[in-house]
Tab-separated table of C-alpha atoms in Angstrom:
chain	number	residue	atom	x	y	z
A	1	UNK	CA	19.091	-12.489	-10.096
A	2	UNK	CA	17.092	-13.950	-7.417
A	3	UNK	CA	15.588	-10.915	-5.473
A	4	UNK	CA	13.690	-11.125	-1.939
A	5	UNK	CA	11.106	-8.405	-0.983
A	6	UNK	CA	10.041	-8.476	2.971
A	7	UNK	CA	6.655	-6.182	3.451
A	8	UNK	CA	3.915	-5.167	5.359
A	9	UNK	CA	1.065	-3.723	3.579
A	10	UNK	CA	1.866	-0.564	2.537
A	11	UNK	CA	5.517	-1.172	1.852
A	12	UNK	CA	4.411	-4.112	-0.566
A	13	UNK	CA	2.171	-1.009	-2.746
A	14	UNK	CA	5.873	0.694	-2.821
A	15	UNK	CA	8.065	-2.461	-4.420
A	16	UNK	CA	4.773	-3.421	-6.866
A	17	UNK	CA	5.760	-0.435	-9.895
A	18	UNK	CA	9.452	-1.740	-9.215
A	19	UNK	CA	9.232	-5.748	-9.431
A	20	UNK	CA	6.921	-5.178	-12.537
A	21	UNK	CA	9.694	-3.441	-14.280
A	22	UNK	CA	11.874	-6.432	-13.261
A	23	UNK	CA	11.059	-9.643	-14.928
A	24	UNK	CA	14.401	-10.648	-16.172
A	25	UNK	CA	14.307	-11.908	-12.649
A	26	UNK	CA	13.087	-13.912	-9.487
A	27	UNK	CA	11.222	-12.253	-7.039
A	28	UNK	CA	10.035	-13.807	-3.911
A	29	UNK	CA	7.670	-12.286	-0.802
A	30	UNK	CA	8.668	-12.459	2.528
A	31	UNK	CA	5.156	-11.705	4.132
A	32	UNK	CA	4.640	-9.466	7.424
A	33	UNK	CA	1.032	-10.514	8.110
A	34	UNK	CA	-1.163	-11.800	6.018
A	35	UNK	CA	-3.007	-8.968	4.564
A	36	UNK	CA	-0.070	-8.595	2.423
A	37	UNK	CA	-0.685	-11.753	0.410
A	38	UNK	CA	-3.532	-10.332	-1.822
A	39	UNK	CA	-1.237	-7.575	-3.192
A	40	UNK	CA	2.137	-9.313	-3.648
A	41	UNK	CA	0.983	-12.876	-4.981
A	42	UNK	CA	0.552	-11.936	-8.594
A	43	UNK	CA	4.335	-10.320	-8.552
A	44	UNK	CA	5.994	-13.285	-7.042
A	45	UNK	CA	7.485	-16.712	-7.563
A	46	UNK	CA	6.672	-17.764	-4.462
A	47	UNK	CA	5.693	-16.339	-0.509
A	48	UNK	CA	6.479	-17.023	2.570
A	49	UNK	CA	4.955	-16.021	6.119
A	50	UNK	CA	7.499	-14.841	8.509
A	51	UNK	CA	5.433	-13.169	11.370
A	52	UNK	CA	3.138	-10.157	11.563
A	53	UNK	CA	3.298	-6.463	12.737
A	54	UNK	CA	1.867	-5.896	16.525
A	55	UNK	CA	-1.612	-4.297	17.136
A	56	UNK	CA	-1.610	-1.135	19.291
A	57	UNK	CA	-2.989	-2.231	22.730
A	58	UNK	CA	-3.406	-0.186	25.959
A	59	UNK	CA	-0.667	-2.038	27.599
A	60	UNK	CA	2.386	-3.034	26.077
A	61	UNK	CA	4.010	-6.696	27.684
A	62	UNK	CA	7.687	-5.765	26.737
A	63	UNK	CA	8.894	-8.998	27.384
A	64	UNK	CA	6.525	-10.930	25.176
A	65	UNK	CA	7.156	-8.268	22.561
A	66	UNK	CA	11.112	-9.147	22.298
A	67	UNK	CA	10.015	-12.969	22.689
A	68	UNK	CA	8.157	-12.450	19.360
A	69	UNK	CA	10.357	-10.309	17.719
A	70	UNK	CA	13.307	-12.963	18.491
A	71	UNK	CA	10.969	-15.510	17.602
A	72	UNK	CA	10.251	-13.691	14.158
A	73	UNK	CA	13.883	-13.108	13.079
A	74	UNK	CA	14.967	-16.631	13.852
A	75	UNK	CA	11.571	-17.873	11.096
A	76	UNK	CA	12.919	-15.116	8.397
A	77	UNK	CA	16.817	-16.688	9.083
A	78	UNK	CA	15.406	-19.824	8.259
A	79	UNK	CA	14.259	-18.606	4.984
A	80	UNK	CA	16.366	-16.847	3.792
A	81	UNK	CA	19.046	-19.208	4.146
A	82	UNK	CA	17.030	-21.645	2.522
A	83	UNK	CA	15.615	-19.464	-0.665
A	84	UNK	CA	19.851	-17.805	-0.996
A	85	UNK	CA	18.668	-14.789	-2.439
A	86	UNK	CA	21.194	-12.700	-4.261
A	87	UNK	CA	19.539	-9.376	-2.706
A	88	UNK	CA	17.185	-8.484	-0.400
A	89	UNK	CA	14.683	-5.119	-0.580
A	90	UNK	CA	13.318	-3.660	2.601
A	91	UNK	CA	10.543	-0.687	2.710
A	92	UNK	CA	9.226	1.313	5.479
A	93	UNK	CA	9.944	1.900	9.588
A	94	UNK	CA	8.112	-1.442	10.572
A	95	UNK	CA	9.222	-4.518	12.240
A	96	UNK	CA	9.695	-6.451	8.874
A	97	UNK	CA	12.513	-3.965	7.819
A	98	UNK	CA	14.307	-4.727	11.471
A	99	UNK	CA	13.900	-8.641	10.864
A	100	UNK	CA	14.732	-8.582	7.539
A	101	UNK	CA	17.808	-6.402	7.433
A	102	UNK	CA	19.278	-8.479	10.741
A	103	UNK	CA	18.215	-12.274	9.173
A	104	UNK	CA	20.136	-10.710	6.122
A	105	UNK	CA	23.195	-9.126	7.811
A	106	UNK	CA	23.676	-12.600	9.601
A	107	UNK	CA	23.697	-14.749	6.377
A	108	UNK	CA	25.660	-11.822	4.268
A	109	UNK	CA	22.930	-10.462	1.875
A	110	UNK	CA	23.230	-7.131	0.693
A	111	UNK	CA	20.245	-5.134	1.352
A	112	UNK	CA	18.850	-2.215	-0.395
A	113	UNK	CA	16.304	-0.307	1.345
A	114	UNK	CA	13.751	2.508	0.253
A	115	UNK	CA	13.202	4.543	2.616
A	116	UNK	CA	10.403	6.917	2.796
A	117	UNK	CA	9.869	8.354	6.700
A	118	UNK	CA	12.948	10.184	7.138
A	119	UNK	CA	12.425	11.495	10.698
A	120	UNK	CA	11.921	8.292	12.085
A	121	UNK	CA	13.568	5.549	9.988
A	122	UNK	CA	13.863	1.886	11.525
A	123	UNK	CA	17.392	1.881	13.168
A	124	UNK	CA	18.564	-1.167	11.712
A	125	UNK	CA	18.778	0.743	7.813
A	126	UNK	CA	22.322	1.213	9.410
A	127	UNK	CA	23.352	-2.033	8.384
A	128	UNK	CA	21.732	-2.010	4.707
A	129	UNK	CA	24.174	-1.734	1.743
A	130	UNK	CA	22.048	0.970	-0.331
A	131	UNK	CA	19.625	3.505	1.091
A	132	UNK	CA	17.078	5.521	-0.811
A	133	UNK	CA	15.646	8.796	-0.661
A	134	UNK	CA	12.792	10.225	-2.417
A	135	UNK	CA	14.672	13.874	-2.586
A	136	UNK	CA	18.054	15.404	-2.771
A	137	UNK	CA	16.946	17.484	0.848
A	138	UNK	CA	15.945	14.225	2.262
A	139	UNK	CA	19.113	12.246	1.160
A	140	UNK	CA	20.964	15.091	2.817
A	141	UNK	CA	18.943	14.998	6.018
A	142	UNK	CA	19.740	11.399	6.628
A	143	UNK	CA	23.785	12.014	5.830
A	144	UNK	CA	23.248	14.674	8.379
A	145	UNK	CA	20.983	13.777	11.271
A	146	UNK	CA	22.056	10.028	11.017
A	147	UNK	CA	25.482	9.877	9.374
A	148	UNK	CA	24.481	7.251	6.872
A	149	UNK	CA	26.496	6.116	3.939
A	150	UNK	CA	25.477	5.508	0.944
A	151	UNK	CA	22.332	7.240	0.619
A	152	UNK	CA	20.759	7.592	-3.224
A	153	UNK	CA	18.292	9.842	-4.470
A	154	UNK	CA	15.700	8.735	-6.489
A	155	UNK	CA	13.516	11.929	-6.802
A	156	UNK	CA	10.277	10.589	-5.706
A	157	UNK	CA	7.930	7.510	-4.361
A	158	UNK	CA	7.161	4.548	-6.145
A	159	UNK	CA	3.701	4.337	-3.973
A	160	UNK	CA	2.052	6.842	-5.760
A	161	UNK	CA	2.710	4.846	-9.342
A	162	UNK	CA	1.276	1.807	-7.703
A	163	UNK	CA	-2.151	3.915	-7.528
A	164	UNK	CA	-1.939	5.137	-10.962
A	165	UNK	CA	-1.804	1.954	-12.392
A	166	UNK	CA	-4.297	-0.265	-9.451
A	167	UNK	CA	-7.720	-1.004	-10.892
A	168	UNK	CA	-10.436	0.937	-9.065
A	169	UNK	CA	-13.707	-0.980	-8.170
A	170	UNK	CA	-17.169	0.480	-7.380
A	171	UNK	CA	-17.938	-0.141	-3.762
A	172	UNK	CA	-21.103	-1.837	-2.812
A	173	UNK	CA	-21.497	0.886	-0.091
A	174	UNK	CA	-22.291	4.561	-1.505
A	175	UNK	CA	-22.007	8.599	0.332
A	176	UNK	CA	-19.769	7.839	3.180
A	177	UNK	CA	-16.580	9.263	5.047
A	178	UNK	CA	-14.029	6.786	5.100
A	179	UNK	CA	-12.094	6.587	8.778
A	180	UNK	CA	-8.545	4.906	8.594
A	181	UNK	CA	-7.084	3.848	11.496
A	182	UNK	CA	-3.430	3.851	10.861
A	183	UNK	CA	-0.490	4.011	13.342
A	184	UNK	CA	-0.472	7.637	14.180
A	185	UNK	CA	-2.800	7.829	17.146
A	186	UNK	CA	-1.966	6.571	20.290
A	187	UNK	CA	-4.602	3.811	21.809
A	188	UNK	CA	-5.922	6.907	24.503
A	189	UNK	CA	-7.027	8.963	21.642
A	190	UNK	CA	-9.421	6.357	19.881
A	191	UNK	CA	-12.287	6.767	21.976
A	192	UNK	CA	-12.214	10.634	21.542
A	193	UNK	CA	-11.893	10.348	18.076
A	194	UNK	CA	-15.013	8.007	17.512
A	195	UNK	CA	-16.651	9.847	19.497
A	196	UNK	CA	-16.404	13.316	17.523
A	197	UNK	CA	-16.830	10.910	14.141
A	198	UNK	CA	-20.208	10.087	15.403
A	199	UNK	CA	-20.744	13.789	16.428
A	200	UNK	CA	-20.964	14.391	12.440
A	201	UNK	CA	-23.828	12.335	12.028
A	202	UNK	CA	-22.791	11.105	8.558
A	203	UNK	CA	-22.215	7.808	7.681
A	204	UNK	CA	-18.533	6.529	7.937
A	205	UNK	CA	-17.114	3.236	7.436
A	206	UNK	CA	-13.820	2.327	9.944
A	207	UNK	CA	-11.032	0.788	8.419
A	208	UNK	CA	-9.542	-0.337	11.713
A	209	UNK	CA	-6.013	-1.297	10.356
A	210	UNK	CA	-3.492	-0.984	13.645
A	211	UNK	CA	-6.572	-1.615	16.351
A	212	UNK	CA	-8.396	-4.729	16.827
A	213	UNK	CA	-11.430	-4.650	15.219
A	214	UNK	CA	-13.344	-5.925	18.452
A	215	UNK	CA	-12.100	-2.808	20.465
A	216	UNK	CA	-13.144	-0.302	17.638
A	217	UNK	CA	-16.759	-1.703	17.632
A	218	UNK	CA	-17.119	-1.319	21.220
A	219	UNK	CA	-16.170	2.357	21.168
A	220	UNK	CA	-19.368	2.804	18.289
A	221	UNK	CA	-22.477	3.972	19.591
A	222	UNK	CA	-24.206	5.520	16.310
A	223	UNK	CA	-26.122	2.979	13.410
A	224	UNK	CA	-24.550	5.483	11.042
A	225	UNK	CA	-20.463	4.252	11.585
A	226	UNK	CA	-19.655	0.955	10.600
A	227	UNK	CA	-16.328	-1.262	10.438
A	228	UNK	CA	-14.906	-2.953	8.068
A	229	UNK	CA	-13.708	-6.476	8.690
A	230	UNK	CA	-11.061	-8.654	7.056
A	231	UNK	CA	-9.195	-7.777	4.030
A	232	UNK	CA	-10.321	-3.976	2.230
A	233	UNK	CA	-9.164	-2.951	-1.081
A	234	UNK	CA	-8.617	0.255	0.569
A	235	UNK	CA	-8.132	2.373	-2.767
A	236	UNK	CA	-11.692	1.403	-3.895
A	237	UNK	CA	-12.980	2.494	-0.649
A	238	UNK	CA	-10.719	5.552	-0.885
A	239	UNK	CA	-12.147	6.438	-4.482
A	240	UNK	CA	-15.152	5.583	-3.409
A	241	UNK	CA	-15.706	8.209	-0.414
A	242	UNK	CA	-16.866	11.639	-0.415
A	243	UNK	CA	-13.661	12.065	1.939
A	244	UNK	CA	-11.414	10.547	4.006
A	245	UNK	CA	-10.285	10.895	7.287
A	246	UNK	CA	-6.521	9.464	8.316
A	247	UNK	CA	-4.753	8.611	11.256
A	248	UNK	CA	-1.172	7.566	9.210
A	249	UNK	CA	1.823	8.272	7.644
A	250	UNK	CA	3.324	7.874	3.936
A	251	UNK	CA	1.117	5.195	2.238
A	252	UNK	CA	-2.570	6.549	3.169
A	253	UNK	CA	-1.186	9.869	2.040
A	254	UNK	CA	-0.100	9.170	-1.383
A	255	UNK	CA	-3.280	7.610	-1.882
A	256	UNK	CA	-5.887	10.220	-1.282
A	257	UNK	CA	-3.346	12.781	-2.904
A	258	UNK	CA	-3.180	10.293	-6.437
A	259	UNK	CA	-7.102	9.508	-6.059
A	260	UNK	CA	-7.620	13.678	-5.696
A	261	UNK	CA	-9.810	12.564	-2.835
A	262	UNK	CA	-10.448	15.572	-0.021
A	263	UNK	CA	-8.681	14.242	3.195
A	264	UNK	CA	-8.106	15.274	6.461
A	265	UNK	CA	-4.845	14.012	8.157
A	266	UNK	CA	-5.372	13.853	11.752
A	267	UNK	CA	-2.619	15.236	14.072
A	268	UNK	CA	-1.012	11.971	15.369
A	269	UNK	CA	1.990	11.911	17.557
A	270	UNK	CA	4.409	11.942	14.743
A	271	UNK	CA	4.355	15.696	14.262
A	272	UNK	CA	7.648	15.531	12.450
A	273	UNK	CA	7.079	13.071	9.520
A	274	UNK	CA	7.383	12.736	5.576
A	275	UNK	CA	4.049	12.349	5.152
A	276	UNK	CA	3.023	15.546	7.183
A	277	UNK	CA	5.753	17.044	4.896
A	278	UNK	CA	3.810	15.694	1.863
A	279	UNK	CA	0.261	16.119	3.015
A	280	UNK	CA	1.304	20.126	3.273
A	281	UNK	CA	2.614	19.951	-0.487
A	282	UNK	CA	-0.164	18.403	-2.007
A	283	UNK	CA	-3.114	20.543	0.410
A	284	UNK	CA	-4.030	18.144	2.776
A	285	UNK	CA	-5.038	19.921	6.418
A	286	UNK	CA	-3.199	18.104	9.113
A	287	UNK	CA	-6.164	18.328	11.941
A	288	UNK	CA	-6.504	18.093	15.719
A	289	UNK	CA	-9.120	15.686	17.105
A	290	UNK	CA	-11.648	18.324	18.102
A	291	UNK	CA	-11.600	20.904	14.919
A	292	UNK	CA	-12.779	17.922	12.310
A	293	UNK	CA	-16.235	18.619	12.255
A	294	UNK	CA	-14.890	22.611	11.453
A	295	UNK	CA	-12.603	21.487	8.467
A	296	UNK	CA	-14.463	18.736	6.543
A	297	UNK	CA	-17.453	20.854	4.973
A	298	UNK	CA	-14.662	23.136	3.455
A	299	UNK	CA	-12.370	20.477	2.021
A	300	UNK	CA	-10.761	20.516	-1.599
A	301	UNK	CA	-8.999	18.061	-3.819
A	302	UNK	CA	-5.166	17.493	-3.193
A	303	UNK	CA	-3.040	18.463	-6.206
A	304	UNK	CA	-0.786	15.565	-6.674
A	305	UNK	CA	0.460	16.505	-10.285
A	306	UNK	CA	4.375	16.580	-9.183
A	307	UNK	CA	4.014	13.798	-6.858
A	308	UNK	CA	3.022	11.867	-10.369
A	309	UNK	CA	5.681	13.379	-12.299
A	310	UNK	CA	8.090	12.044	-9.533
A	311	UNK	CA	6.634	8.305	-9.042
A	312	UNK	CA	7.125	7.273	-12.412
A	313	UNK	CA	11.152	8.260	-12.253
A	314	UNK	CA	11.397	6.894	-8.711
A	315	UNK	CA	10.640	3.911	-10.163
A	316	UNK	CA	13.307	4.319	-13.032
A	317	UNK	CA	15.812	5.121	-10.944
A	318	UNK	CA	14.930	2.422	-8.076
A	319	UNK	CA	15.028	-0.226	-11.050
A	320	UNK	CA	18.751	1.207	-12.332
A	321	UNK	CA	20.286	0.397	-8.687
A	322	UNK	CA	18.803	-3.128	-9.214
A	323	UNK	CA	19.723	-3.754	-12.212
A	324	UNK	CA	23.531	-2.382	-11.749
A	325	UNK	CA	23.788	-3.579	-7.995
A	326	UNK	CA	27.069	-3.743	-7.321
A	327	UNK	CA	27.826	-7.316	-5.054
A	328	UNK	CA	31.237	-5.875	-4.046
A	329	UNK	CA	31.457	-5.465	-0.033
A	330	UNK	CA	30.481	-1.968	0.833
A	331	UNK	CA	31.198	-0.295	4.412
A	332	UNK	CA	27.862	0.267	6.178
A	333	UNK	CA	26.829	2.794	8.542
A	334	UNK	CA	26.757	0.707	11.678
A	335	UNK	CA	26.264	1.240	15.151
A	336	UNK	CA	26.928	5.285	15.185
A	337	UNK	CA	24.025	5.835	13.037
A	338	UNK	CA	22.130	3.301	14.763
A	339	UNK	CA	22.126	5.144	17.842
A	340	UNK	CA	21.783	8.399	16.008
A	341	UNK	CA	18.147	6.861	14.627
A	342	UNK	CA	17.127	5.149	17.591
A	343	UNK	CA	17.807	8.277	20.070
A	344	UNK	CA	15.077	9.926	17.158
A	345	UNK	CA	12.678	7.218	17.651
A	346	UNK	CA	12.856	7.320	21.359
A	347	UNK	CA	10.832	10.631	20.770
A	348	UNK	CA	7.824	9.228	19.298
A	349	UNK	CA	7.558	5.761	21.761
């Protein structure tokens, strides 16, 4: 079978435990920026480049956006239709999962898509074939909230096996708080944020992710708080820190639970999220802005021993849907769920 994954970065971590557990057959990478390359190249046949997520900027130009998006989907048509894959896998709420599922619904490849953020899922999952879950309450959220249709669950995320089985290296840097920058702060909120990192006088390297890396070094006033430019191997710096502070969802999550790293999850504007559902589980204390400094002395290790136990059959059961995919046509949840998800995701823009 001739299988095409589409992925930003942390979505590619999620498919990496799966498509190793698949070489019977082809897998090609559909890039979303090209950070991704590092971590899917080794996994695939080949990769293509089919456009890049959008960095959060003080003022959006709506117009431009929808230019870029169209632009985007009419570059991952093109591929597809010229790789014919026999199935496509989508992961995550980004705009690769939008792109990908529409390029595919147009040239009639089933998708299967993993999803992981539950309370604000990309609307266009209502045109995939197969939809995951990672838990029987989940799978029955997303019947319910969203009406979707054929909904699996697979009891847990594949993410958190990609840690377990990533090689850790030692950083060159040494006793420092690692800042992520995800996309669960809003572009107003940076500057108060650096601004009460510095307050801690410690030293703290920025991994600026979803900001440009220009505007995050003009915020920086203190010698001690540095960014980090170009590509990270963020689970070495993650391993590396005495703790981490995160402004994201799922992915960054999983990792600091796996590593057993102490982590503060800042309060970001998704207050109704998977990952805030996971960071409680595992003893990670989702934080406002102001009370860090009052939090991180007191900080413990997450406890990610069922999140473990759950990866590895994720994975199983992710790789039995594969590997038993049935081709026949199967009715999709169409445009009633899709306005069920995108009324949810009107909360959160």
């Amino acid at each position: 079978m001739k299988i095409c994954i589409i992925a930003e970065l942390a979505p590619a971590k999620t498919f990496i435990p799966i498509i190793k557990r698949l070489e019977e057959h082809e897998i090609i990478g559909l890039m979303h920026g090209k950070e991704v390359k590092n971590i899917l190249e080794p996994y695939c046949s080949s990769l293509y480049y089919i456009g890049k997520g959008r960095k959060i900027t003080y003022k959006k130009n709506k117009l431009k956006s929808c230019y870029l998006i169209f632009k985007d989907i009419i570059r991952t048509t093109k591929v597809l239709r010229k790789i014919k894959p026999d199935l496509l896998l989508t992961c995550g709420n980004a705009g690769d999962v939008r792109k990908g599922i529409i390029s595919a619904n147009i040239l009639h490849i089933p998708v299967l898509h993993i999803e992981q953020d539950i309370y604000n899922p990309i609307e266009m999952i209502a045109f995939a074939d197969i939809i995951t879950a990672p838990s029987k309450d989940y799978k029955e959220y997303l019947e319910r909230e969203y009406l979707l249709k054929n909904v699996r669950n697979i009891g847990g995320y594949p993410h958190a096996l990609y840690v377990l089985e990533s090689e850790i290296k030692t950083c060159e840097e040494d006793d420092f708080i690692l800042l992520v920058l995800g996309g669960d702060i809003k572009y107003h909120d940076v500057p108060k944020l650096i601004k009460t990192i510095e307050s801690l006088d410690e030293k703290v390297l920025i991994v600026p992710f979803r900001f440009k890396t220009s505007y995050i070094k003009s915020l920086i006033t203190s010698s001690k708080v540095k960014v980090l430019e170009g590509f990270v191997d963020l689970l070495s710096y993650i391993k590396n820190a005495n703790a981490v502070i995160y402004c994201a969802g799922m992915g960054v999550t999983i990792e600091v639970a796996v590593l057993e790293i102490p982590s503060i999850k800042v309060a970001g504007f998704h207050y109704k999220h998977a990952s805030v559902d996971l960071a409680k589980e595992v003893g990670i204390p989702i934080v406002k802005i102001q009370d860090i400094p009052k939090y991180l002395p007191n900080l413990k290790k997450p406890k990610a021993k069922s999140l473990i136990e759950g990866s590895k059959k994720s994975v199983n059961n992710v790789v039995k849907i594969i590997e038993n995919f049935s081709f026949e046509k199967k009715e999709k949840s169409g445009f009633k769920s899709l306005k069920k998800i995108w009324d949810a995701r009107s909360k959160f823009m």
